[in-house]
């Protein structure tokens, strides 16, 4: 009898062991995405502030166009002049877009194919905007902006060291070692968390914005309510360009900004009156721009709601602390002074609106990017030859270093 009981107990034990083994094996089974596949790789160029320019075509139009790769755009767009030039069919809509300088209703041109090198992205609806101002700022024709409508379909790797972009199909991907994987909030924009410190330390979410050619932008409401800035921080009047036109704001320096495991010290920060609530305050504090983000090689994995950052060769580059108070733009074939901030180094040097810049320190290239680079020489004096009322005039400009009030 005891032998039968022992035999029965042994069978029951074996049954439970079998059940546990089956459960363990089942627990190791899971559905996974297929491996992400490389679709294409191509080069890009960079403009001041780290702005990325991609070359692409639309439909069967033979001309190659210039697009800004912009994670701060909730769609995809074309310049109004470009739409007219290529006689694209447009449709009126009641949809609006907003930026730092305004809100506007936009028309659309629908169902186009974006022809990137080695990749055709079909069935895209482009909203239409006027990018004349951006063209004047950067000195190259801006035909459009590539944002969420493209990014949501793929995994996009941005290598700022090699100035290469890789586009992969959605799927399983092995991220490189030595980086940081963010799981930000997603909508049509991306909202990672970052830490800023000056008078106080705060954690907030910010827009991840590769289309912003600056390090960081904070709303005045956020700065006031948080009292994050030291009271003695000197702020300098300047302006930036965005949707709706130019926007007057201040520039200063903040003690530190930390993204994931990476802390940056003495970071230039713009502060603006967010009249159109672009930053969705109090949900967000502002935005992180590409003069900060370009210090990482980035993997944008919108399908998996992830962003991977890995430090690159630009990580420890010095920030741009220069301040002139001059707004210079390319207008037709001339580089012109358009705006001058009151009390700024530019005003003290004697600049006037409509001065045409002929050279900076004997650089006669008439290239707005080269001239802007020459003016990022904080603390130094440059010699600028201008044409005023048809007469040449040599001015000496002492470029302010905002680290030294």
Coordinates of C-alpha atoms in Angstrom, one line a residue, residues 42-54 68-72 151 156-166 208-214 288-300 307-315 317:
X42 CA 22.4 59.3 -48.1
X43 CA 24.3 62.5 -47.1
X44 CA 23.0 65.7 -45.7
X45 CA 24.4 69.2 -45.2
X46 CA 24.3 71.4 -42.1
X47 CA 23.6 75.0 -41.8
X48 CA 24.2 77.4 -38.8
X49 CA 22.7 76.1 -35.6
X50 CA 23.0 72.5 -36.8
X51 CA 20.0 72.7 -39.2
X52 CA 19.8 69.5 -41.4
X53 CA 19.2 70.0 -45.1
X54 CA 18.1 67.0 -47.2
X68 CA 14.8 70.8 -43.4
X69 CA 14.6 67.6 -41.4
X70 CA 12.5 68.9 -38.4
X71 CA 11.2 66.8 -35.5
X72 CA 9.5 70.0 -34.4
X151 CA 9.3 60.1 -39.5
X156 CA 15.9 57.2 -39.0
X157 CA 19.6 57.2 -38.0
X158 CA 21.3 60.6 -38.0
X159 CA 25.2 60.5 -37.9
X160 CA 26.4 64.1 -37.5
X161 CA 30.1 62.9 -37.6
X162 CA 29.7 61.5 -41.1
X163 CA 26.8 63.7 -42.1
X164 CA 24.9 60.6 -43.2
X165 CA 21.3 59.5 -42.7
X166 CA 20.1 55.9 -42.7
X208 CA 12.8 67.7 -29.2
X209 CA 13.3 70.0 -32.1
X210 CA 16.0 69.4 -34.8
X211 CA 14.5 72.3 -36.8
X212 CA 15.5 74.9 -34.2
X213 CA 19.0 76.3 -34.8
X214 CA 19.7 77.0 -31.2
X288 CA 15.7 71.6 -27.1
X289 CA 17.2 72.7 -30.3
X290 CA 19.7 71.2 -32.7
X291 CA 22.7 73.2 -31.6
X292 CA 22.5 70.9 -28.5
X293 CA 21.1 67.8 -30.1
X294 CA 23.7 67.7 -32.9
X295 CA 26.3 66.7 -30.2
X296 CA 24.8 63.2 -30.4
X297 CA 24.3 60.7 -33.2
X298 CA 20.6 60.1 -33.0
X299 CA 18.3 57.2 -33.8
X300 CA 14.7 58.3 -34.2
X307 CA 15.0 58.0 -29.3
X308 CA 18.6 56.8 -28.8
X309 CA 21.4 59.3 -28.2
X310 CA 25.1 58.5 -28.5
X311 CA 27.7 61.2 -27.9
X312 CA 29.7 62.1 -31.0
X313 CA 32.8 64.1 -31.8
X314 CA 30.9 67.4 -31.3
X315 CA 29.9 66.6 -27.7
X317 CA 32.5 71.7 -28.7

